[in-house]
Structures are given as structure tokens and as C-alpha cells.
Short mmCIF file of C-alpha atoms in Angstrom, two decimals:
data_model
loop_
_atom_site.label_atom_id
_atom_site.label_comp_id
_atom_site.label_asym_id
_atom_site.label_seq_id
_atom_site.Cartn_x
_atom_site.Cartn_y
_atom_site.Cartn_z
CA MET A 1 42.72 -24.07 6.80
CA PRO A 2 42.44 -22.67 10.52
CA THR A 3 45.59 -23.39 11.37
CA ALA A 4 47.43 -22.08 7.96
CA LEU A 5 45.73 -18.87 9.26
CA LEU A 6 46.91 -18.33 11.87
CA ASP A 7 50.08 -19.58 11.01
CA PHE A 8 50.52 -16.37 8.41
CA ALA A 9 48.66 -14.38 10.85
CA ARG A 10 51.53 -14.99 13.39
CA ALA A 11 54.24 -14.72 10.82
CA GLU A 12 53.08 -11.27 9.66
CA ASN A 13 52.90 -9.94 13.62
CA ALA A 14 49.05 -9.45 13.13
CA THR A 15 47.16 -9.03 16.11
CA GLN A 16 43.47 -9.49 15.02
CA LEU A 17 41.88 -11.17 12.40
CA VAL A 18 38.62 -10.91 10.34
CA LEU A 19 36.99 -13.27 8.88
CA GLY A 20 33.89 -13.31 6.54
CA THR A 21 30.60 -15.40 7.45
CA SER A 22 29.12 -18.06 4.99
CA ARG A 23 26.10 -20.21 3.96
CA ARG A 24 26.28 -23.52 4.36
CA SER A 25 24.20 -26.44 3.17
CA TRP A 26 22.39 -28.83 5.65
CA LEU A 27 24.89 -31.64 4.10
CA SER A 28 28.07 -29.70 4.72
CA ARG A 29 26.91 -29.44 8.16
CA LEU A 30 26.04 -32.78 7.92
CA VAL A 31 29.58 -33.83 6.75
CA ALA A 32 31.69 -31.15 9.04
CA PRO A 33 29.52 -29.60 11.49
CA ARG A 34 32.08 -26.57 12.66
CA GLY A 35 33.09 -24.74 10.12
CA ILE A 36 36.51 -23.02 10.02
CA GLY A 37 35.55 -19.67 11.23
CA GLU A 38 35.17 -21.60 14.48
CA ASP A 39 37.85 -23.91 14.52
CA THR A 40 39.91 -20.60 13.88
CA VAL A 41 38.25 -19.26 16.80
CA GLU A 42 39.19 -21.93 19.23
CA LEU A 43 42.95 -22.12 18.19
CA SER A 44 43.43 -18.45 17.90
CA GLY A 45 45.10 -17.89 20.95
CA ASP A 46 46.30 -14.57 21.67
CA ILE A 47 44.62 -13.05 18.40
CA ASP A 48 41.43 -11.06 18.07
CA VAL A 49 39.35 -13.13 15.20
CA HIS A 50 36.09 -11.06 14.16
CA MET A 51 33.39 -12.29 12.75
CA VAL A 52 31.79 -10.33 9.78
CA THR A 53 28.24 -10.83 7.49
CA HIS A 54 27.85 -9.97 4.04
CA GLU A 55 25.39 -8.83 1.33
CA ARG A 56 25.20 -13.59 0.25
CA ALA A 57 25.67 -14.60 4.19
CA GLY A 58 22.93 -12.39 5.44
CA ARG A 59 20.41 -12.90 3.03
CA GLY A 60 17.09 -14.37 3.71
CA ARG A 61 16.60 -17.61 2.46
CA ARG A 62 13.26 -19.74 0.65
CA MET A 63 10.84 -21.19 2.16
CA PRO A 64 9.83 -24.46 2.07
CA VAL A 65 6.95 -25.75 0.07
CA PRO A 66 4.36 -27.36 1.76
CA GLY A 67 2.94 -30.20 0.82
CA ARG A 68 5.95 -30.48 -2.20
CA GLN A 69 7.21 -33.79 -3.17
CA LEU A 70 10.63 -34.97 -1.82
CA PRO A 71 14.04 -33.74 -3.77
CA HIS A 72 14.51 -35.98 -6.37
CA ALA A 73 17.79 -37.71 -4.98
CA ARG A 74 15.57 -38.95 -1.91
CA ARG A 75 13.32 -40.00 -4.57
CA VAL A 76 15.56 -42.11 -6.53
CA ALA A 77 18.21 -42.78 -3.17
CA GLY A 78 14.33 -44.53 -1.39
CA PRO A 79 13.29 -47.42 -3.95
CA LEU A 80 17.76 -48.42 -3.56
CA VAL A 81 17.46 -48.28 -0.32
CA GLY A 82 14.16 -50.02 0.69
CA LEU A 83 15.94 -52.80 -1.63
CA ILE A 84 19.53 -52.89 -0.60
CA LEU A 85 19.18 -52.13 3.31
CA PRO A 86 16.73 -55.23 4.07
CA LEU A 87 19.44 -56.98 2.17
CA LEU A 88 22.29 -55.69 4.16
CA LEU A 89 20.29 -56.96 7.35
CA THR A 90 19.08 -60.39 6.10
CA ALA A 91 23.05 -60.91 5.74
CA VAL A 92 24.10 -59.90 9.10
CA LEU A 93 21.05 -62.13 11.42
CA THR A 94 21.76 -65.05 8.60
CA HIS A 95 25.62 -64.89 10.76
CA THR A 96 24.21 -65.48 13.91
CA ARG A 97 20.81 -66.43 13.14
CA GLY A 98 19.65 -69.23 16.22
CA THR A 99 20.86 -65.80 18.78
CA LEU A 100 18.10 -63.32 18.15
CA ASN A 101 13.84 -65.08 17.68
CA LEU A 102 11.64 -64.43 15.32
CA THR A 103 9.83 -61.69 17.17
CA SER A 104 13.25 -59.24 17.24
CA GLU A 105 14.24 -60.10 14.01
CA ALA A 106 10.70 -58.55 12.87
CA LEU A 107 11.23 -55.33 14.70
CA LEU A 108 14.43 -55.03 13.53
CA PHE A 109 12.95 -54.80 9.81
CA LEU A 110 10.01 -52.79 10.72
CA VAL A 111 13.22 -50.56 12.01
CA THR A 112 14.16 -50.65 8.36
CA VAL A 113 10.86 -50.59 6.99
CA ILE A 114 11.27 -46.61 8.98
CA GLY A 115 14.21 -45.55 8.35
CA VAL A 116 13.56 -45.71 4.67
CA ALA A 117 9.95 -43.96 5.27
CA CYS A 118 11.71 -41.70 6.65
CA LEU A 119 14.53 -41.13 3.36
CA GLY A 120 11.93 -42.24 0.55
CA GLY A 121 8.89 -41.73 1.46
CA VAL A 122 5.35 -43.99 1.74
CA VAL A 123 6.32 -45.73 -1.55
CA SER A 124 9.63 -46.84 -0.61
CA ALA A 125 8.61 -48.06 2.44
CA LEU A 126 5.99 -50.13 0.42
CA LEU A 127 8.58 -51.65 -1.21
CA ALA A 128 11.36 -52.60 1.82
CA SER A 129 8.52 -53.56 3.39
CA LEU A 130 7.53 -55.91 0.74
CA THR A 131 11.31 -57.25 0.52
CA ALA A 132 11.64 -57.50 3.91
CA SER A 133 8.51 -59.56 4.19
CA LEU A 134 9.69 -62.04 1.94
CA LEU A 135 13.07 -61.86 3.10
CA LEU A 136 11.47 -62.49 7.43
CA ASN A 137 9.23 -65.43 5.39
CA TYR A 138 12.20 -67.13 3.57
CA TYR A 139 15.00 -67.01 5.78
CA PHE A 140 13.89 -67.01 8.98
CA ILE A 141 10.17 -68.85 9.46
CA PRO A 142 10.66 -72.22 9.25
CA PRO A 143 11.04 -73.87 7.74
CA SER A 144 13.28 -72.18 6.86
CA ASP A 145 15.08 -71.89 3.17
CA GLN A 146 11.60 -71.36 1.57
CA PHE A 147 8.72 -69.50 1.11
CA THR A 148 5.94 -72.08 2.70
CA ILE A 149 4.64 -71.78 6.41
CA THR A 150 3.78 -74.62 8.06
CA GLU A 151 2.68 -72.25 11.87
CA ALA A 152 -0.68 -70.53 11.19
CA ASN A 153 0.98 -68.31 13.70
CA ASN A 154 3.75 -67.72 11.91
CA ALA A 155 1.50 -66.87 9.32
CA LEU A 156 -0.17 -64.16 11.34
CA ALA A 157 3.05 -62.54 12.38
CA LEU A 158 4.43 -62.51 9.23
CA ALA A 159 0.74 -60.65 7.74
CA VAL A 160 0.77 -58.36 11.15
CA PHE A 161 4.08 -57.17 10.30
CA VAL A 162 3.45 -56.11 6.75
CA LEU A 163 0.33 -54.76 8.35
CA VAL A 164 2.36 -52.62 11.13
CA ALA A 165 4.43 -51.83 8.51
CA VAL A 166 3.03 -50.33 5.99
CA THR A 167 1.25 -48.41 8.24
CA VAL A 168 3.47 -47.08 10.73
CA ALA A 169 5.42 -45.88 6.89
CA GLY A 170 2.17 -44.34 6.50
CA LEU A 171 2.24 -42.50 9.66
CA VAL A 172 5.43 -40.91 9.45
CA ASP A 173 5.58 -39.87 5.87
CA ARG A 174 2.07 -38.21 6.94
CA SER A 175 4.06 -36.99 10.30
CA LEU A 176 7.04 -35.46 8.06
CA ARG A 177 4.47 -33.61 5.70
CA LEU A 178 2.30 -32.21 8.24
CA ALA A 179 6.08 -31.22 10.30
CA ARG A 180 6.47 -29.02 6.25
CA ARG A 181 3.71 -27.66 6.25
CA ALA A 182 4.25 -26.47 10.03
CA ALA A 183 7.53 -25.32 9.18
CA ARG A 184 6.26 -23.55 5.64
CA ALA A 185 3.32 -21.39 8.12
CA THR A 186 5.66 -20.48 10.24
CA ALA A 187 8.34 -19.44 7.90
CA GLU A 188 5.49 -18.33 6.81
CA ALA A 189 4.21 -16.06 10.31
CA GLU A 190 7.54 -14.83 10.78
CA THR A 191 8.30 -13.41 7.40
CA LEU A 192 4.93 -11.32 7.15
CA SER A 193 5.62 -10.06 11.12
CA SER A 194 9.19 -9.15 10.11
CA MET A 195 8.11 -7.40 7.17
CA ALA A 196 4.77 -5.47 8.80
CA GLY A 197 7.53 -4.72 11.81
CA ASN A 198 9.75 -3.09 9.14
CA ILE A 199 7.37 -0.71 6.91
CA LEU A 200 5.83 0.31 10.56
CA ARG A 201 9.11 1.57 11.13
CA GLY A 202 10.27 2.86 7.63
CA ASP A 203 12.84 0.26 8.41
CA GLN A 204 13.22 -1.15 4.65
CA ALA A 205 13.01 0.59 1.41
CA VAL A 206 10.09 -0.91 -0.97
CA SER A 207 13.20 -2.29 -3.44
CA ILE A 208 14.48 -4.68 -0.08
CA LEU A 209 11.15 -5.92 0.39
CA LEU A 210 11.16 -6.98 -3.16
CA GLU A 211 14.25 -8.66 -2.90
CA ARG A 212 13.32 -10.80 0.42
CA THR A 213 9.63 -11.61 -1.54
CA ARG A 214 11.86 -13.25 -4.75
CA GLU A 215 14.33 -15.27 -1.66
CA ALA A 216 10.93 -16.24 -0.06
CA PHE A 217 9.49 -17.72 -3.26
CA GLY A 218 12.57 -18.48 -4.96
CA MET A 219 11.67 -16.98 -8.45
CA GLU A 220 14.48 -15.00 -10.45
CA SER A 221 13.16 -12.08 -10.49
CA ALA A 222 10.49 -9.81 -8.53
CA GLU A 223 9.48 -5.82 -10.12
CA LEU A 224 6.30 -3.40 -9.24
CA VAL A 225 4.65 -2.17 -12.41
CA PRO A 226 2.22 0.09 -13.24
CA ARG A 227 -1.31 -1.90 -12.80
CA SER A 228 -3.83 -2.10 -16.15
CA ASP A 229 -7.26 -2.76 -16.58
CA GLN A 230 -6.36 -6.15 -17.54
CA GLU A 231 -4.30 -7.28 -14.53
CA ALA A 232 -7.41 -6.97 -12.23
CA GLU A 233 -6.39 -10.52 -11.04
CA ALA A 234 -3.53 -12.87 -10.40
CA VAL A 235 -2.52 -14.21 -12.92
CA ASP A 236 -0.05 -17.29 -13.15
CA ARG A 237 1.29 -18.35 -16.80
CA ALA A 238 3.02 -21.10 -17.85
CA ASP A 239 6.12 -20.07 -18.69
CA GLY A 240 6.73 -18.90 -15.20
CA LEU A 241 5.76 -15.15 -15.38
CA VAL A 242 3.16 -14.61 -11.91
CA LYS A 243 0.93 -11.37 -11.74
CA VAL A 244 -0.23 -10.27 -8.08
CA PRO A 245 -2.65 -7.34 -7.31
CA ALA A 246 -0.47 -4.77 -5.46
CA GLY A 247 -2.40 -1.84 -4.50
CA PRO A 248 -5.00 0.27 -7.13
CA ASP A 249 -1.86 0.98 -9.43
CA ARG A 250 0.38 -0.93 -8.68
CA VAL A 251 0.88 -4.65 -9.93
CA LEU A 252 3.46 -7.58 -8.36
CA VAL A 253 5.08 -8.98 -11.29
CA LEU A 254 7.83 -12.11 -10.38
CA ARG A 255 9.66 -14.37 -12.61
CA GLY A 256 10.87 -17.56 -12.46
CA ARG A 257 8.82 -20.53 -11.63
CA SER A 258 4.70 -21.48 -11.53
CA LEU A 259 3.31 -20.97 -8.20
CA PRO A 260 1.17 -24.04 -6.92
CA ALA A 261 -2.60 -22.66 -5.51
CA SER A 262 -1.58 -22.52 -1.68
CA GLU A 263 2.06 -20.28 -2.67
CA HIS A 264 -0.38 -17.70 -3.66
CA ARG A 265 -2.16 -16.86 -1.07
CA VAL A 266 0.76 -16.08 0.78
CA LEU A 267 1.97 -14.35 -1.98
CA THR A 268 -1.11 -12.30 -1.95
CA ALA A 269 -0.35 -11.29 1.70
CA PHE A 270 3.01 -10.42 0.57
CA ALA A 271 1.26 -8.13 -2.00
CA ALA A 272 -0.47 -6.24 0.23
CA HIS A 273 2.80 -5.62 2.61
CA LEU A 274 4.52 -4.06 -0.41
CA ALA A 275 1.48 -1.96 -1.01
CA ALA A 276 1.48 -0.96 1.63
CA ALA A 277 5.82 0.09 1.99
CA LEU A 278 4.77 2.24 -1.58
CA ASP A 279 1.86 4.00 -0.03
CA HIS A 280 4.34 4.31 3.72
CA ALA A 281 6.72 5.61 1.08
CA ARG A 282 4.43 8.37 -0.86
CA LEU A 283 3.87 9.33 2.38
CA SER A 284 6.89 10.01 3.59
CA GLU A 285 8.16 11.72 0.47
CA ALA A 286 4.60 13.65 0.95
CA ALA A 287 5.45 14.61 4.68
CA ALA A 288 9.30 15.83 3.45
CA GLU A 289 7.78 18.18 0.57
CA VAL A 290 5.11 19.51 3.45
CA GLU A 291 7.64 20.25 6.37
CA PRO A 292 8.93 23.04 3.87
CA VAL A 293 5.72 24.88 3.50
CA LYS A 294 5.54 24.20 7.55
CA ALA A 295 8.30 25.83 8.60
CA ALA A 296 7.34 28.64 5.99
CA ASP A 297 4.54 29.35 7.97
CA ARG A 298 6.15 28.99 11.73
CA MET A 299 7.94 31.21 10.16
CA ARG A 300 5.79 33.94 9.39
CA THR A 301 3.43 33.68 12.26
CA ALA A 302 7.06 33.95 14.34
CA LEU A 303 7.74 37.89 12.60
CA LEU A 304 3.91 38.37 12.86
CA ALA A 305 3.85 37.55 16.17
CA ALA A 306 7.49 40.09 16.59
CA VAL A 307 7.01 42.09 14.08
CA SER A 308 3.24 43.33 15.32
CA HIS A 309 4.81 43.66 19.09
CA ASP A 310 7.53 45.65 18.03
CA LEU A 311 6.06 48.06 15.33
CA ARG A 312 2.40 48.36 18.36
CA THR A 313 4.53 50.06 20.84
CA PRO A 314 6.50 52.64 18.56
CA LEU A 315 3.04 53.29 16.80
CA ALA A 316 1.50 53.90 20.20
CA ALA A 317 4.19 56.04 21.12
CA VAL A 318 3.91 58.28 18.62
CA SER A 319 -0.13 58.20 18.50
CA SER A 320 0.07 59.44 22.34
CA LEU A 321 2.46 62.35 20.64
CA ARG A 322 -0.35 63.00 17.56
CA SER A 323 -2.99 62.82 20.48
CA THR A 324 -4.90 66.66 20.81
CA ASP A 325 -6.69 65.35 23.83
CA VAL A 326 -3.88 64.86 26.07
CA ASP A 327 -1.27 66.72 27.45
CA PHE A 328 1.90 65.71 28.32
CA SER A 329 4.32 67.22 30.46
CA ALA A 330 7.87 67.18 28.99
CA GLU A 331 8.94 64.64 31.03
CA GLU A 332 6.02 62.05 29.82
CA ARG A 333 6.73 62.82 26.54
CA ASP A 334 10.36 62.27 26.95
CA GLU A 335 9.27 59.04 28.27
CA LEU A 336 7.12 58.13 25.21
CA LEU A 337 9.76 59.34 22.81
CA ALA A 338 11.81 56.77 24.42
CA THR A 339 9.69 54.12 24.14
CA ALA A 340 9.62 54.37 20.55
CA ASP A 341 13.45 55.01 19.82
CA GLU A 342 13.79 51.51 22.58
CA SER A 343 11.54 49.58 20.19
CA LEU A 344 12.30 51.17 16.74
CA ALA A 345 15.83 49.35 17.94
CA LYS A 346 14.58 46.40 18.71
CA LEU A 347 12.50 46.28 15.00
CA ASN A 348 16.39 47.51 13.48
CA ARG A 349 18.49 44.25 15.02
CA LEU A 350 15.10 42.03 14.52
CA VAL A 351 15.74 43.27 10.64
CA ASP A 352 19.52 42.74 10.85
CA HIS A 353 18.74 39.09 12.33
CA LEU A 354 16.84 37.80 9.33
CA LEU A 355 19.25 39.55 7.09
CA ASP A 356 22.32 38.08 8.43
CA MET A 357 19.88 34.61 8.78
CA SER A 358 19.06 34.62 5.43
CA ARG A 359 23.35 34.86 4.13
CA LEU A 360 23.91 32.30 6.42
CA ARG A 361 21.33 30.02 4.28
CA ALA A 362 22.54 31.64 1.31
CA GLY A 363 26.33 30.96 2.39
CA ALA A 364 26.57 35.48 1.01
CA LEU A 365 28.22 36.64 3.91
CA THR A 366 31.23 38.51 3.85
CA LEU A 367 33.21 37.66 6.73
CA ARG A 368 36.44 40.04 7.58
CA LEU A 369 38.88 38.22 10.06
CA GLN A 370 41.39 39.99 12.23
CA PRO A 371 43.15 39.54 15.73
CA THR A 372 40.27 40.82 18.14
CA ALA A 373 40.31 41.01 21.89
CA PHE A 374 37.07 40.05 23.73
CA ALA A 375 37.74 43.18 26.03
CA ASP A 376 37.72 45.02 23.30
CA VAL A 377 34.44 43.53 21.66
CA LEU A 378 32.05 43.16 25.10
CA PRO A 379 31.51 46.77 25.84
CA LEU A 380 30.67 47.25 22.49
CA ALA A 381 27.95 44.66 22.97
CA LEU A 382 27.01 45.16 26.23
CA ASP A 383 25.91 49.00 24.97
CA THR A 384 23.63 47.46 22.36
CA LEU A 385 21.08 45.69 25.49
CA SER A 386 18.44 46.83 27.70
CA ALA A 387 18.40 47.87 31.61
CA THR A 388 18.48 45.19 33.45
CA SER A 389 18.04 43.53 37.09
CA VAL A 390 20.10 41.04 36.34
CA PRO A 391 24.20 41.62 37.25
CA ILE A 392 26.84 40.54 34.51
CA GLU A 393 30.24 40.52 35.23
CA SER A 394 33.51 39.66 33.27
CA GLN A 395 36.32 37.39 34.56
CA GLY A 396 39.47 36.87 32.69
CA LEU A 397 39.33 38.61 29.02
CA GLU A 398 42.02 41.26 29.73
CA GLU A 399 44.35 38.47 30.29
CA ILE A 400 43.03 36.27 27.37
CA CYS A 401 45.31 36.70 23.46
CA ASP A 402 43.35 37.53 20.42
CA VAL A 403 41.26 35.23 18.46
CA LEU A 404 40.59 35.80 15.22
CA ALA A 405 37.13 36.59 14.17
CA ASP A 406 34.69 39.80 12.68
CA PRO A 407 34.95 42.31 15.47
CA PRO A 408 31.03 43.70 14.19
CA LEU A 409 29.57 39.69 14.17
CA LEU A 410 31.81 38.78 17.15
CA GLU A 411 29.59 41.49 18.20
CA ARG A 412 26.51 40.20 17.71
CA VAL A 413 27.38 37.02 18.52
CA ILE A 414 28.12 37.70 22.21
CA ALA A 415 24.92 40.18 22.58
CA ASN A 416 22.78 37.14 21.91
CA LEU A 417 24.45 35.39 24.23
CA VAL A 418 24.54 37.87 26.84
CA VAL A 419 20.88 38.10 26.23
CA ASN A 420 19.82 34.64 26.39
CA ALA A 421 20.88 34.09 30.06
CA VAL A 422 19.91 37.52 31.21
CA ARG A 423 16.55 36.69 29.42
CA HIS A 424 16.67 33.08 31.60
CA SER A 425 18.59 33.94 34.76
CA PRO A 426 16.50 34.95 37.92
CA PRO A 427 16.57 38.68 39.11
CA GLN A 428 19.41 39.84 41.31
CA ARG A 429 21.70 36.50 39.82
CA GLN A 430 24.54 37.56 38.43
CA VAL A 431 25.65 36.47 34.97
CA LEU A 432 29.37 35.91 34.20
CA ILE A 433 31.34 35.95 31.42
CA SER A 434 34.56 34.66 31.45
CA ALA A 435 37.39 33.21 28.73
CA SER A 436 40.41 31.17 28.88
CA ALA A 437 42.93 29.46 26.90
CA LEU A 438 42.70 26.26 25.31
CA GLY A 439 45.66 25.23 22.99
CA PRO A 440 45.45 26.99 20.46
CA ARG A 441 41.72 28.07 20.54
CA VAL A 442 40.10 30.64 22.83
CA GLU A 443 36.85 30.05 24.86
CA LEU A 444 34.18 32.53 25.79
CA ARG A 445 32.23 31.23 28.34
CA VAL A 446 28.71 32.94 29.11
CA ILE A 447 27.00 31.60 32.77
CA ASP A 448 23.69 31.85 33.81
CA GLN A 449 21.98 30.31 36.99
CA GLY A 450 18.60 29.93 35.14
CA PRO A 451 16.87 26.46 35.00
CA GLY A 452 18.84 24.96 32.88
CA LEU A 453 18.14 22.29 30.08
CA ARG A 454 17.16 19.22 29.18
CA PRO A 455 19.59 16.48 27.45
CA GLU A 456 17.10 16.49 24.70
CA ASP A 457 16.91 20.20 24.46
CA ARG A 458 21.15 20.99 23.62
CA ASP A 459 20.28 20.71 20.00
CA ARG A 460 16.72 22.04 19.96
CA ILE A 461 18.49 25.31 21.02
CA PHE A 462 20.17 25.62 17.83
CA VAL A 463 17.21 25.36 15.67
CA PRO A 464 15.72 28.54 14.06
CA PHE A 465 12.25 30.07 15.82
CA GLN A 466 12.90 27.66 18.85
CA ARG A 467 12.45 29.82 22.26
CA MET A 468 12.70 27.40 24.74
CA GLY A 469 10.99 27.97 28.13
CA ASP A 470 9.87 31.60 26.78
CA SER A 471 6.13 31.01 27.28
CA ASP A 472 5.44 34.61 25.39
CA ASN A 473 5.27 34.87 21.82
CA THR A 474 6.37 38.68 21.24
CA SER A 475 10.14 38.48 23.42
CA GLY A 476 11.17 36.99 19.95
CA LEU A 477 11.63 35.54 16.75
CA GLY A 478 14.03 32.66 18.57
CA LEU A 479 16.80 33.62 16.22
CA GLY A 480 19.01 34.55 18.64
CA LEU A 481 21.36 31.38 19.50
CA ALA A 482 20.91 29.75 15.72
CA LEU A 483 22.40 33.03 14.18
CA SER A 484 25.34 32.90 16.95
CA ARG A 485 25.92 29.65 16.28
CA GLY A 486 25.97 30.00 12.44
CA LEU A 487 28.18 33.47 13.08
CA ALA A 488 30.34 31.83 14.74
CA GLU A 489 30.66 28.40 12.16
CA ALA A 490 31.25 31.21 9.83
CA MET A 491 34.20 32.41 11.46
CA GLY A 492 35.89 29.26 11.97
CA GLY A 493 34.48 28.06 15.55
CA THR A 494 32.03 26.41 17.78
CA LEU A 495 28.91 27.69 19.94
CA THR A 496 28.08 24.34 22.55
CA THR A 497 26.45 24.20 25.89
CA GLU A 498 27.45 23.35 29.32
CA ASP A 499 25.62 22.72 32.44
CA THR A 500 27.02 24.96 34.89
CA PRO A 501 27.97 23.55 38.07
CA GLY A 502 24.49 23.78 41.02
CA ARG A 503 22.34 25.00 38.23
CA GLY A 504 21.95 27.16 34.89
CA LEU A 505 23.26 26.86 31.79
CA THR A 506 26.76 28.28 29.93
CA MET A 507 26.78 29.09 26.59
CA VAL A 508 30.89 28.07 25.02
CA LEU A 509 32.12 30.08 22.48
CA SER A 510 34.84 28.82 21.02
CA LEU A 511 37.25 30.75 18.07
CA ARG A 512 40.48 30.33 17.21
CA ALA A 513 43.82 32.58 18.48
CA ALA A 514 44.94 34.74 16.65
CA ALA A 515 48.32 33.94 15.08
CA SER A 516 49.61 37.24 13.67
CA GLU A 517 47.89 40.83 12.74
CA VAL A 518 46.93 39.36 9.26
CA VAL A 519 43.06 40.60 8.08
CA VAL A 520 41.57 37.79 6.12
CA GLU A 521 37.95 38.86 4.38
CA VAL A 522 36.72 36.06 3.48
CA THR A 523 32.90 35.57 1.68
CA GLU A 524 31.54 32.22 2.17
CA PRO A 525 30.62 30.09 -0.74
CA ASP A 526 27.38 29.88 -2.35
CA ALA A 527 25.18 26.75 -0.82
CA GLY A 528 23.48 26.45 -3.28
#
């Protein structure tokens, strides 16, 4: 088979061969220790062979049952071998009579009895020891060819042989039973440990754990059903229906065979693990249901902090102007009015951000995409900013080609990026805005020299209500970057982050280059 597979692959000029793994029985492994896959890999030469698993190959095996009877085939073969093997040994030894002494011949028969004990158990070993003792007496103990024993020491030797054979057979049988129990205990511990680890990590669903339970006990089916008052205790009916409580409101039901008492104890532990997995799944679902409520609560808290701050400043200014016990000069009055006007402008931008974010999430944002020049939009974006001690410079915007964008939305995106760069830049450290073409796209970079970001925070800054590095809860809602990425993606672009060489963060806005003067109006489809 491996040769045929490789010949076919070479005939088709194939460079790779994919083979599925298989589960082989102990008998097939005994007859042919190496499988087709191993032989194919060894003979593959320059062809790459990939071994892949599948559901049936990877499924769990049934746990060994402690103290169970030997398989039917071994119970039948044991007595037959116990009769035939001593006869075959006798035939061989009679042809070499005189070569070995009585002690050596007795030891060979003892080895035969031990082999029969390993195959068929203690009953087959007793039959083999009886047969061996009779053959040893008849053919090899003087006088030969009769069952008479003339010397007392020969009679003692035969009696000791039978006693040793029976004792050794019993010890071998007991050791095999202990080995089966140890294998069972090991399988129980490994399976329960694996299930417990999977439950703690949340790696497997309840349905997968049920299937593992069914395979471990060799049952036809396993399921969790609602528990009734009559199912408070474990039940094992004669028709192979097994019921075990799994928590206060569920019962583990298995169908297939009746289980011995030794397996009921382990099955109870499996049921407890399934109950824990079910509780874990319920808690995860509850946590998922609570998460939107927590997000809404965070939003309300952020809204309250930001809106109260932006309202407090103009209200305080207006209240001061209306005060009759303070005589303001014209210059002071103009300053208070300017403060109120600036605060109201901030409040207006905050409301605009909230409305745009709502439209983005609802899929109700209307875009008017048209060729737009960064050089035309940047001054408008900078005009919306407050005075700052951070110098802002632009580079290469006039030479770059137009991009396909919605001008007002592009202005909003650039303004948000510049505000973020200014907020995190030290005083007198320049914020640079540059543009460059990259194939069919144009990239705008807003480069600051602030503290930068940790790699794990690169995606978090685009989550609404995240203010990375801001300790002042009144400085905004943390919507700017989230809104900017949403608007960029709505215009067919991307917004990503890069490290500024030396120190700082670079925001990269990538948009499609404008190929024509066509104006495209796009309404985002309803996300719901």
C-alpha cells in the first residue's frame, strides 16, 4: 500500500501527500507493529507526507474495568492451550530424552504452566499443571511409561512441582488483576484530571464532556435530563439504563449496559464534573448577559463625568456674569464669555461624537465619498482645536494625490488624531503630520513624541470609553479614536498604530486614492 500511494503521487507530480491517522487494535499492532503511515513516511523520499487526525482517531478510549473476567476468546483458548502446550513440550522432550535431567524438564513444564496462567487465568493454569504433572510422571520420572513412582524423592519432587505450579499460577493471575486495577485507577485519575482542567479553562462544552463520559464507560448514549423527586439516588436498572444525580436539578442518564458497583463510584465523580461544567456554562452565559449592562453603566458614568465637566464651566461663567455683587471689567466679561463659548463648543463636539458613534453602530451613517485633498482638510481640522503649546507641522500634503473620502468626516478623523497626539505630547515637542502614497492607497501619519503604547494596548485604544494614559476623567469620553477608526473603515480605509522611532506613537490613516472625479453616496446598511 505505501509503495502504491507513493507511485501514484509521483505519477501525478505531487509534492505533498496527506494521510489520515487510524486507531489500530492491539491484535493488528501485534501482527504488524508499523502502520501504513509510518511505512509511507520512511519511503517518501522527496515527497512531504502529512499525517492528520480526525474525529474517530482522536476520540477517547473506554477505561479498563477492574476485576472483570478475561475476554471470551482467552477464556476459551486458555484450557485448550493448557492441554496442548504440555503435550507439545512432552513430544519435544521425548525426542531428546537423556539430554536433560529431571530438574530441567520440570522447570520447562513450570514455564509452560506460567504461560498458560498469563493467557487463560488460574483455572487454565490448574488444568495445565495437572496435565504437566501427569506427563512428567509418566514419561520422565523412573520407571518411565507408567504412573508408578518407586523413589520417595521423585514423589516429593512431583508434589513440589504441582505446588509450585499452582502457587506461581495464582500469583501471576493475582498480579494481572492488580495490573488491571492499576490501569483502571490511572485511567480514572487521568480522565477526571483532564475533565477538571477543561472545566476550569472553559475549553470544552458540556456536550463534549458527555461524549467523553459515554466513551469512558462504553455506553451507547449519555445525556443530562431534568431531575425529578424520584431520581434523588443513583439507579441501575437491569435493562442497561443508568441514572446518576448531577447537581441539584439534573440527572446523568446512560444507556447501554449495567455497571458494577466499582464503576458507580467513578461515574458519580464524572456526574459531579458534568454538574460543575454545567454551572460554569451557566455562569459564563450570565456573565455574557451582564456585560452589556456593565458597558452601559460605564458609558453612563463616562457621560456623567464628561458632560458635567463641560456644562459646569459655561454655567459657572454665565452665573458669574449674572452676579450683581461683582463688577467685571469689559476685558474680564469678554474672557468669561470666551470661556463659556469654548466649553459649549467642547460640549457640542462631545454630542456630535456620541451621535456619530450611534449612527455607526446602527448602520445609519450616510457617506458622500468624493476626491478630497488632505491639504484642504487639514487646516479646517486644525481650526477646531483649542490653543496648545505643542507645535503642529505638516509635510508632503500638497504633493500627494487626492483620496476618496467624505470631507466633513475626514476632517473629524484628522481632528481626533491630532487632539490625541497633542494630549500625549510633552510641551514644545512637535507633532508631525505627513502623507505618502503606497500603491493604490494614500497614508496619512500623525506622529507624536509622547510616551507611546505597550503592545497589549494597541487594540484597546480603539475601544469606546478607553483613555489610555489619561488620569483626568473630565478630559473626554475616550470616543475619539474609536469613532475615528469607525469612520475610516466606513470610508473604505483603515486606522492602525505604529511606534515612532525613538519614542512616541504614530497613527496611520490609510485611504483609497481617488481615481476619478465621481462622487459616490453611500448609506451604511442597517447592522441589525
